[in-house]
CSV table of C-alpha atoms in Angstrom, one decimal:
chain,number,residue,atom,x,y,z
A,774,MET,CA,110.7,67.0,45.3
A,775,ILE,CA,107.6,68.1,46.5
A,776,ASP,CA,106.1,66.5,49.7
A,777,PRO,CA,102.3,65.5,48.9
A,778,LEU,CA,100.1,67.4,50.8
A,779,PRO,CA,98.5,66.0,54.0
A,780,PRO,CA,95.5,63.8,53.7
A,781,THR,CA,92.2,66.2,54.0
A,782,PRO,CA,90.2,65.2,57.0
A,783,PRO,CA,86.7,63.5,56.7
A,784,PRO,CA,83.7,66.4,57.3
A,785,ARG,CA,82.5,64.9,60.3
A,786,ARG,CA,86.2,65.4,62.0
A,787,GLN,CA,86.2,69.2,60.8
A,788,TRP,CA,83.1,69.8,62.1
A,789,ARG,CA,84.0,68.3,65.6
A,790,ARG,CA,87.3,70.2,65.2
A,791,ARG,CA,85.4,73.8,64.4
A,792,VAL,CA,82.6,72.9,67.3
A,793,GLY,CA,85.6,72.5,69.5
A,794,ASP,CA,87.3,76.0,68.6
A,795,ARG,CA,84.1,77.8,69.2
A,796,LEU,CA,83.5,76.0,72.5
A,797,ALA,CA,87.2,77.2,73.6
A,798,THR,CA,86.6,80.6,72.3
A,799,LEU,CA,83.5,80.6,74.1
A,800,LEU,CA,84.9,79.3,77.1
A,801,ILE,CA,87.9,81.7,77.0
A,802,THR,CA,85.7,84.6,76.9
A,803,ALA,CA,83.0,83.7,79.3
A,804,GLY,CA,85.8,83.6,81.5
A,805,GLY,CA,87.7,87.7,81.3
A,806,VAL,CA,84.3,88.4,80.9
A,807,GLY,CA,83.2,86.7,84.3
A,808,VAL,CA,86.6,88.6,86.1
A,809,VAL,CA,85.7,91.8,84.8
A,810,ALA,CA,82.3,91.6,86.1
A,811,ALA,CA,83.4,89.9,89.1
A,812,VAL,CA,85.9,92.8,89.8
A,813,LEU,CA,83.2,95.5,88.9
A,814,ALA,CA,80.9,93.8,91.4
A,815,ILE,CA,83.2,93.7,94.3
A,816,GLY,CA,83.1,97.7,93.5
A,817,VAL,CA,79.8,98.5,93.2
A,818,PHE,CA,79.3,96.1,96.7
A,819,LEU,CA,81.7,98.1,98.8
A,820,ALA,CA,80.4,101.5,97.0
A,821,LEU,CA,76.4,100.6,98.1
A,822,GLU,CA,78.1,99.3,101.8
A,823,VAL,CA,79.5,103.1,102.0
A,824,ALA,CA,76.5,105.3,100.5
A,825,PRO,CA,75.0,105.3,103.4
A,826,LEU,CA,77.6,107.5,105.1
A,827,PHE,CA,77.2,109.9,102.7
A,828,LEU,CA,73.4,110.1,102.3
A,829,GLY,CA,72.5,111.6,105.4
A,830,ALA,CA,71.7,108.3,107.2
A,831,GLU,CA,74.9,108.8,109.4
A,832,PRO,CA,74.6,112.8,110.8
A,833,THR,CA,77.5,112.6,112.7
A,834,VAL,CA,80.1,111.6,109.9
A,835,GLY,CA,81.1,114.1,107.1
A,836,TRP,CA,84.1,115.0,105.6
A,837,ARG,CA,85.3,116.9,108.4
A,838,GLU,CA,85.3,114.5,110.8
A,839,LEU,CA,86.9,111.9,108.1
A,840,TRP,CA,90.2,114.3,108.1
A,841,GLN,CA,90.4,114.0,111.8
A,842,PRO,CA,93.9,113.8,112.9
A,843,ARG,CA,93.2,110.4,115.1
A,844,TRP,CA,91.5,107.4,114.7
A,845,GLN,CA,90.5,105.4,117.9
A,846,PRO,CA,86.6,103.7,117.0
A,847,GLY,CA,86.7,101.8,120.2
A,848,THR,CA,86.3,104.3,123.4
A,849,LEU,CA,86.0,104.1,127.1
A,850,PRO,CA,82.5,104.8,128.3
A,851,GLY,CA,81.1,108.4,128.4
A,852,GLU,CA,84.1,109.3,125.3
A,853,SER,CA,83.1,109.8,121.8
A,854,PRO,CA,84.9,107.8,119.4
A,855,LEU,CA,87.2,109.6,116.9
A,856,TYR,CA,86.7,108.1,112.9
A,857,GLY,CA,89.4,110.7,111.2
A,858,LEU,CA,90.9,108.3,108.2
A,859,GLN,CA,94.1,110.8,108.3
A,860,PRO,CA,96.4,109.2,109.7
A,861,LEU,CA,95.1,105.4,108.2
A,862,ALA,CA,96.3,106.8,104.8
A,863,TRP,CA,99.2,108.3,106.1
A,864,GLY,CA,100.2,105.4,107.8
A,865,THR,CA,99.4,103.2,104.2
A,866,LEU,CA,101.9,106.0,102.3
A,867,LYS,CA,104.3,105.9,104.7
A,868,ALA,CA,105.0,102.0,104.5
A,869,ALA,CA,104.5,102.4,100.6
A,870,PHE,CA,107.4,105.0,100.1
A,871,TRP,CA,109.7,103.1,102.6
A,872,ALA,CA,109.1,99.6,100.6
A,873,LEU,CA,109.6,101.1,97.2
A,874,LEU,CA,112.8,102.8,98.4
A,875,PHE,CA,114.1,100.2,99.2
A,876,ALA,CA,112.7,97.8,96.1
A,877,VAL,CA,113.3,100.3,93.3
A,878,PRO,CA,116.7,100.7,93.4
A,879,LEU,CA,117.3,97.4,94.1
A,880,ALA,CA,114.9,95.9,91.6
A,881,LEU,CA,115.8,98.1,88.8
A,882,GLY,CA,119.5,97.5,89.3
A,883,ALA,CA,119.0,93.9,88.8
A,884,ALA,CA,117.1,94.0,85.8
A,885,ILE,CA,118.7,96.5,84.2
A,886,HIS,CA,122.4,94.4,84.6
A,887,SER,CA,120.2,90.9,84.1
A,888,ALA,CA,118.8,92.3,80.7
A,889,THR,CA,121.9,93.5,79.3
A,890,PHE,CA,124.6,92.9,81.1
A,891,MET,CA,124.6,89.9,82.7
A,892,SER,CA,125.8,86.5,80.5
A,893,ARG,CA,123.2,84.0,79.2
A,894,ARG,CA,124.0,81.2,81.4
A,895,LEU,CA,124.1,82.9,84.4
A,896,ARG,CA,120.5,84.7,83.7
A,897,THR,CA,118.7,81.7,82.6
A,898,ARG,CA,119.7,80.9,86.1
A,899,LEU,CA,119.3,83.8,88.5
A,900,LYS,CA,116.1,84.8,86.7
A,901,PRO,CA,114.0,81.8,87.5
A,902,THR,CA,114.7,82.0,90.8
A,903,LEU,CA,114.1,85.8,91.8
A,904,GLU,CA,111.0,85.1,89.5
A,905,LEU,CA,109.9,82.3,92.0
A,906,MET,CA,110.2,84.8,95.3
A,907,GLU,CA,106.9,86.5,93.8
A,908,ALA,CA,105.5,83.2,94.7
A,909,MET,CA,106.6,83.6,98.7
A,910,PRO,CA,103.1,84.2,101.1
A,911,GLY,CA,102.8,87.8,102.8
A,912,VAL,CA,102.4,86.0,105.7
A,913,VAL,CA,105.6,84.1,105.6
A,914,VAL,CA,107.5,87.6,104.7
A,915,GLY,CA,105.5,89.3,107.8
A,916,PHE,CA,106.2,86.4,110.3
A,917,VAL,CA,109.8,87.0,109.4
A,918,ALA,CA,109.9,90.4,109.6
A,919,GLY,CA,108.0,90.8,112.9
A,920,LEU,CA,109.8,87.5,114.9
A,921,VAL,CA,113.1,87.8,113.6
A,922,LEU,CA,114.3,90.5,111.6
A,923,ALA,CA,112.8,93.3,113.8
A,924,PRO,CA,113.9,92.1,117.4
A,925,TRP,CA,117.7,92.0,115.5
A,926,VAL,CA,117.7,95.6,114.5
A,927,GLU,CA,116.4,96.5,117.9
A,928,ARG,CA,119.8,94.9,119.3
A,929,HIS,CA,122.6,95.8,116.4
A,930,LEU,CA,120.6,99.4,115.5
A,931,ALA,CA,124.3,100.7,114.8
A,932,GLY,CA,125.2,97.7,112.5
A,933,PHE,CA,122.0,97.7,110.5
A,934,LEU,CA,122.6,101.8,110.3
A,935,ALA,CA,126.2,101.2,109.4
A,936,LEU,CA,125.2,98.8,106.9
A,937,MET,CA,122.8,100.5,105.2
A,938,VAL,CA,125.8,103.2,104.3
A,939,VAL,CA,128.6,101.3,103.9
A,940,LEU,CA,127.2,98.5,101.2
A,941,PRO,CA,126.5,101.3,98.3
A,942,VAL,CA,129.5,103.2,99.5
A,943,GLY,CA,131.2,99.8,98.6
A,944,LEU,CA,129.7,99.0,95.8
A,945,LEU,CA,130.9,101.7,94.0
A,946,LEU,CA,134.1,101.9,95.4
A,947,ALA,CA,134.5,98.2,94.2
A,948,GLY,CA,133.0,99.4,90.6
A,949,LEU,CA,135.8,102.5,90.7
A,950,ALA,CA,138.1,99.5,91.6
A,951,TRP,CA,137.4,97.2,89.1
A,952,GLY,CA,137.7,100.2,86.4
A,953,ARG,CA,141.1,100.5,87.4
A,954,LEU,CA,142.5,96.6,87.4
A,955,PRO,CA,144.7,95.9,84.6
A,956,PRO,CA,143.0,94.1,81.4
A,957,ALA,CA,144.3,90.7,82.1
A,958,TRP,CA,142.4,91.1,85.6
A,959,ARG,CA,139.3,92.6,84.0
A,960,ARG,CA,138.9,90.0,81.4
A,961,ARG,CA,138.9,87.2,85.1
A,962,LEU,CA,136.3,89.5,86.1
A,963,PRO,CA,134.0,90.3,83.5
A,964,THR,CA,130.9,92.2,84.5
A,965,SER,CA,128.8,89.0,82.9
A,966,TRP,CA,129.6,87.5,86.0
A,967,ALA,CA,129.5,90.6,88.2
A,968,GLY,CA,126.9,88.9,90.5
A,969,LEU,CA,128.8,86.1,91.4
A,970,TRP,CA,132.1,87.4,92.1
A,971,LEU,CA,130.9,90.3,94.3
A,972,MET,CA,129.4,88.4,96.6
A,973,PRO,CA,132.8,88.0,98.9
A,974,TRP,CA,133.0,91.9,99.2
A,975,LEU,CA,129.7,92.1,99.7
A,976,ALA,CA,129.8,89.6,102.9
A,977,LEU,CA,133.2,90.9,104.2
A,978,LEU,CA,131.2,94.5,104.1
A,979,VAL,CA,128.8,93.4,106.2
A,980,MET,CA,131.0,91.5,108.6
A,981,LEU,CA,133.2,95.1,109.0
A,982,SER,CA,130.5,96.8,109.3
A,983,LEU,CA,128.7,94.4,112.2
A,984,TRP,CA,132.6,94.0,113.7
A,985,LEU,CA,132.8,97.7,113.5
A,986,SER,CA,129.5,99.0,114.9
A,987,PRO,CA,130.2,98.4,118.8
A,988,GLY,CA,133.0,100.3,118.8
A,989,LEU,CA,131.9,103.2,116.6
A,990,GLU,CA,128.5,103.6,118.4
A,991,ALA,CA,130.4,103.4,121.7
A,992,LEU,CA,132.7,106.0,120.1
A,993,LEU,CA,130.6,108.4,118.9
A,994,PHE,CA,127.0,108.4,120.5
A,995,GLY,CA,128.5,107.1,124.1
A,996,GLY,CA,127.3,103.3,123.4
A,997,ASP,CA,123.5,104.2,123.0
A,998,LEU,CA,122.7,104.9,119.7
A,999,ARG,CA,118.9,105.1,120.4
A,1000,GLY,CA,119.4,107.4,123.5
A,1001,TRP,CA,121.1,109.6,121.4
A,1002,LEU,CA,118.9,109.8,118.8
A,1003,GLU,CA,115.8,110.5,121.4
A,1004,THR,CA,117.9,113.2,123.1
A,1005,ARG,CA,119.4,115.1,119.7
A,1006,PHE,CA,116.4,114.9,117.9
A,1007,GLY,CA,113.0,113.3,119.8
A,1008,LEU,CA,113.3,109.6,117.6
A,1009,ASP,CA,111.8,106.8,119.7
A,1010,TYR,CA,112.5,104.0,118.2
A,1011,ALA,CA,109.7,101.3,118.2
A,1012,SER,CA,110.5,97.5,117.8
A,1013,ARG,CA,108.5,97.5,115.1
A,1014,ASN,CA,108.5,100.5,112.9
A,1015,ALA,CA,108.5,102.1,108.8
A,1016,MET,CA,112.0,100.4,108.5
A,1017,ILE,CA,111.1,97.4,109.0
A,1018,VAL,CA,107.5,97.5,106.9
A,1019,GLY,CA,109.6,99.0,104.3
A,1020,LEU,CA,112.2,95.8,104.6
A,1021,ALA,CA,110.1,93.2,104.7
A,1022,MET,CA,107.7,94.5,102.2
A,1023,GLY,CA,110.8,95.8,100.0
A,1024,PHE,CA,111.5,92.1,99.6
A,1025,ALA,CA,108.1,90.9,98.6
A,1026,VAL,CA,107.7,93.9,96.1
A,1027,ILE,CA,111.3,93.2,94.7
A,1028,PRO,CA,110.7,90.0,92.3
A,1029,GLY,CA,107.2,91.7,90.6
A,1030,ILE,CA,109.5,94.8,89.8
A,1031,TYR,CA,112.0,92.9,88.9
A,1032,ALA,CA,110.5,91.1,86.2
A,1033,LEU,CA,108.5,93.7,84.5
A,1034,ALA,CA,110.9,95.6,84.2
A,1035,GLU,CA,113.6,92.9,82.9
A,1036,ASP,CA,111.1,91.9,80.3
A,1037,ALA,CA,110.9,95.6,79.1
A,1038,LEU,CA,114.3,95.9,78.8
A,1039,SER,CA,114.8,92.4,77.0
A,1040,GLY,CA,112.0,93.1,74.9
A,1041,VAL,CA,114.2,96.5,73.2
A,1042,PRO,CA,115.4,95.1,69.5
A,1043,ALA,CA,119.1,94.6,70.2
A,1044,SER,CA,119.5,96.9,67.0
A,1045,LEU,CA,119.0,100.0,68.7
A,1046,GLY,CA,122.0,99.4,71.4
A,1047,GLU,CA,124.2,98.2,68.5
A,1048,GLY,CA,123.0,101.0,66.2
A,1049,ALA,CA,124.3,103.2,68.9
A,1050,GLN,CA,127.8,101.8,69.6
A,1051,ALA,CA,128.7,101.3,66.3
A,1052,LEU,CA,128.5,105.0,66.1
A,1053,GLY,CA,131.0,105.3,68.6
A,1054,ALA,CA,128.7,105.3,72.3
A,1055,THR,CA,129.9,102.8,74.7
A,1056,ARG,CA,128.2,100.4,76.1
A,1057,TRP,CA,126.8,102.8,79.0
A,1058,GLN,CA,126.0,105.2,77.0
A,1059,SER,CA,123.9,103.1,74.9
A,1060,LEU,CA,122.1,102.0,78.1
A,1061,TRP,CA,121.2,105.1,79.3
A,1062,LYS,CA,120.9,107.3,76.2
A,1063,VAL,CA,118.7,104.6,73.7
A,1064,VAL,CA,117.3,101.3,75.8
A,1065,LEU,CA,116.5,102.9,78.6
A,1066,PRO,CA,114.5,105.6,77.1
A,1067,ALA,CA,112.7,103.2,75.1
A,1068,ALA,CA,111.8,100.7,77.5
A,1069,ALA,CA,110.8,103.8,79.5
A,1070,PRO,CA,107.4,102.6,79.3
A,1071,GLY,CA,107.4,99.2,80.9
A,1072,VAL,CA,109.6,100.3,83.5
A,1073,PHE,CA,107.2,102.9,84.9
A,1074,SER,CA,104.6,100.0,84.3
A,1075,ALA,CA,106.7,98.0,86.7
A,1076,VAL,CA,107.2,100.5,89.2
A,1077,MET,CA,103.0,101.2,89.3
A,1078,ILE,CA,102.5,97.5,89.5
A,1079,GLY,CA,104.7,97.4,92.7
A,1080,ALA,CA,103.7,100.2,94.5
A,1081,GLY,CA,99.9,98.8,94.0
A,1082,ARG,CA,101.0,96.0,95.7
A,1083,ALA,CA,102.8,98.0,98.7
A,1084,VAL,CA,99.5,99.7,98.9
A,1085,GLY,CA,97.8,97.2,99.3
A,1086,GLU,CA,99.9,94.4,101.2
A,1087,THR,CA,98.1,93.5,104.1
A,1088,MET,CA,99.9,90.6,106.5
A,1089,ILE,CA,103.4,92.1,106.6
A,1090,VAL,CA,102.4,95.7,107.6
A,1091,LEU,CA,99.9,93.9,110.1
A,1092,MET,CA,102.9,91.9,111.4
A,1093,ALA,CA,105.4,94.2,111.6
A,1094,SER,CA,104.1,98.0,111.9
A,1095,GLY,CA,103.0,97.7,115.4
A,1096,ASN,CA,99.7,99.1,114.3
A,1097,THR,CA,100.0,102.2,115.7
A,1098,ALA,CA,97.9,105.1,114.5
A,1099,LEU,CA,100.6,107.8,114.1
A,1100,MET,CA,101.2,110.5,112.2
A,1101,THR,CA,104.7,111.2,111.7
A,1102,LEU,CA,108.3,111.2,109.2
A,1103,SER,CA,110.4,109.0,111.6
A,1104,PRO,CA,111.2,105.7,110.5
A,1105,LEU,CA,111.7,104.5,113.2
A,1106,GLU,CA,108.1,104.6,114.6
A,1107,GLY,CA,104.9,102.6,114.0
A,1108,MET,CA,101.8,103.1,111.7
A,1109,ARG,CA,98.8,101.6,110.9
A,1110,SER,CA,97.7,101.0,107.4
A,1111,LEU,CA,94.2,101.1,105.5
A,1112,ALA,CA,94.3,97.5,104.3
A,1113,ALA,CA,95.9,96.7,108.1
A,1114,SER,CA,92.5,98.4,109.7
A,1115,VAL,CA,90.5,96.7,108.1
A,1116,ALA,CA,91.5,93.0,108.6
A,1117,ILE,CA,92.0,93.9,112.4
A,1118,GLU,CA,88.6,95.7,113.1
A,1119,LEU,CA,86.1,94.4,110.6
A,1120,PRO,CA,85.6,91.2,112.6
A,1121,GLU,CA,84.3,93.2,116.0
A,1122,ALA,CA,82.9,96.1,113.9
A,1123,LEU,CA,78.7,96.1,114.5
A,1124,PRO,CA,77.4,95.5,110.9
A,1125,GLY,CA,75.8,98.4,109.8
A,1126,GLY,CA,77.2,100.7,112.3
A,1127,VAL,CA,79.6,103.5,111.6
A,1128,HIS,CA,82.9,102.1,112.5
A,1129,TYR,CA,81.4,99.3,110.0
A,1130,ARG,CA,80.9,101.4,107.1
A,1131,LEU,CA,83.7,103.0,107.6
A,1132,LEU,CA,86.3,100.2,107.3
A,1133,PHE,CA,84.2,99.8,103.9
A,1134,LEU,CA,85.1,103.1,102.8
A,1135,ALA,CA,89.1,102.7,103.5
A,1136,ALA,CA,88.2,99.1,101.5
A,1137,LEU,CA,86.8,101.0,98.9
A,1138,ALA,CA,90.0,103.7,98.4
A,1139,LEU,CA,91.9,100.9,98.4
A,1140,PHE,CA,90.5,98.8,95.7
A,1141,VAL,CA,89.9,102.4,93.6
A,1142,PHE,CA,93.8,103.0,93.9
A,1143,THR,CA,94.9,99.8,92.9
A,1144,PHE,CA,92.2,99.4,89.8
A,1145,LEU,CA,93.3,103.2,88.4
A,1146,VAL,CA,97.4,101.8,89.4
A,1147,ASN,CA,96.6,98.5,87.8
A,1148,THR,CA,94.8,100.2,84.7
A,1149,LEU,CA,97.7,102.7,83.9
A,1150,ALA,CA,99.8,100.4,83.9
A,1151,GLU,CA,98.1,98.2,81.7
A,1152,LEU,CA,98.0,101.2,79.2
A,1153,VAL,CA,101.6,102.0,80.0
A,1154,ARG,CA,102.9,98.0,79.1
A,1155,SER,CA,100.1,98.4,75.5
A,1156,ARG,CA,101.8,101.6,74.3
A,1157,LEU,CA,105.2,99.7,75.1
A,1158,ARG,CA,104.3,96.8,72.8
A,1159,ARG,CA,103.0,98.9,70.4
A,1160,ARG,CA,106.5,101.1,70.0
A,1161,TYR,CA,108.4,97.9,69.7
A,1162,ARG,CA,106.4,96.9,67.3
A,1163,GLN,CA,107.0,100.1,65.5
A,1164,LEU,CA,110.6,100.0,65.7
A,1165,ALA,CA,110.7,96.1,64.3
A,1166,GLU,CA,108.9,97.0,61.5
A,1167,SER,CA,111.7,99.8,60.6
A,1168,ALA,CA,114.9,97.8,61.7
């Protein structure tokens, strides 16, 4: 029996519905246009504040002065200030590099495991938890890094460096040992639940590293690793350094990279991987040869957005870096970023002065970099969506 059609609403109700739909569309469009206009207005405002530096209003500041290797705006009487932005730009890139070096392997590894190997039951519980980490304020992460992590690493430097070596090696050994287990044991320890049964092994590695590190430090470095590094390589250890910033900022960047990369990998049509395995490829070969190339634009977009977050981060760098404008490659020394300099010095800068406008120049550089990175990431994501649509239509 054919169900009867629903009754047609009266004309007055249809008119109200059309008016409501048009009003909602207008409000959404106005909101989108307003956001774009606000972003452009911020860029125009920063550019107008910086323009006098390059229009002859400040003859003492030019491109050559801006690229001096020293930033010293506050000086003693009789000394001339130094406004070289080079150490600030170097500190920004240095902090972002160490953060991405820590965050990208962990985030992408977690995304690959979650999208392709993890059981659905475990994934539905862990993925929202990891994504909620992104809501943690940067000031909280910086507070913990500056007041808890930095003093602990300073007291246990040998154990911390041992952990950086032992944990990756231990994971590789666990993978090799799992591959040599009898089939019955491998069925009891499936890769879909590796995120849980590996936790005791990792905890054991941490305990062994911290327990053995004092003896190894006494045996290999005379009981003073910091002194050995300074004597042998000339590395001066600062309590708040680039390594601490990289760990703290990497912790803040991981959730964003993981969420975007996991969505890109999960969005790859399952027929691609299944077709590769039907042709004789292993699960690992289908991942590397089929799934990852198909999701490469989305993964690249995730890394780019993480890089934009790392470059623009303020509070973590401010509270965990020591804020010393140095140009060194050592991860054991501090740095000073553009964002941290703006946050610290802008309240004390004289409005309209050279120092004031240079801080606006630093803010403009961060704005342009973040805008370009996010735009590039969005273009790549749109390309990924078109590729998925084409793959779904051809499947």
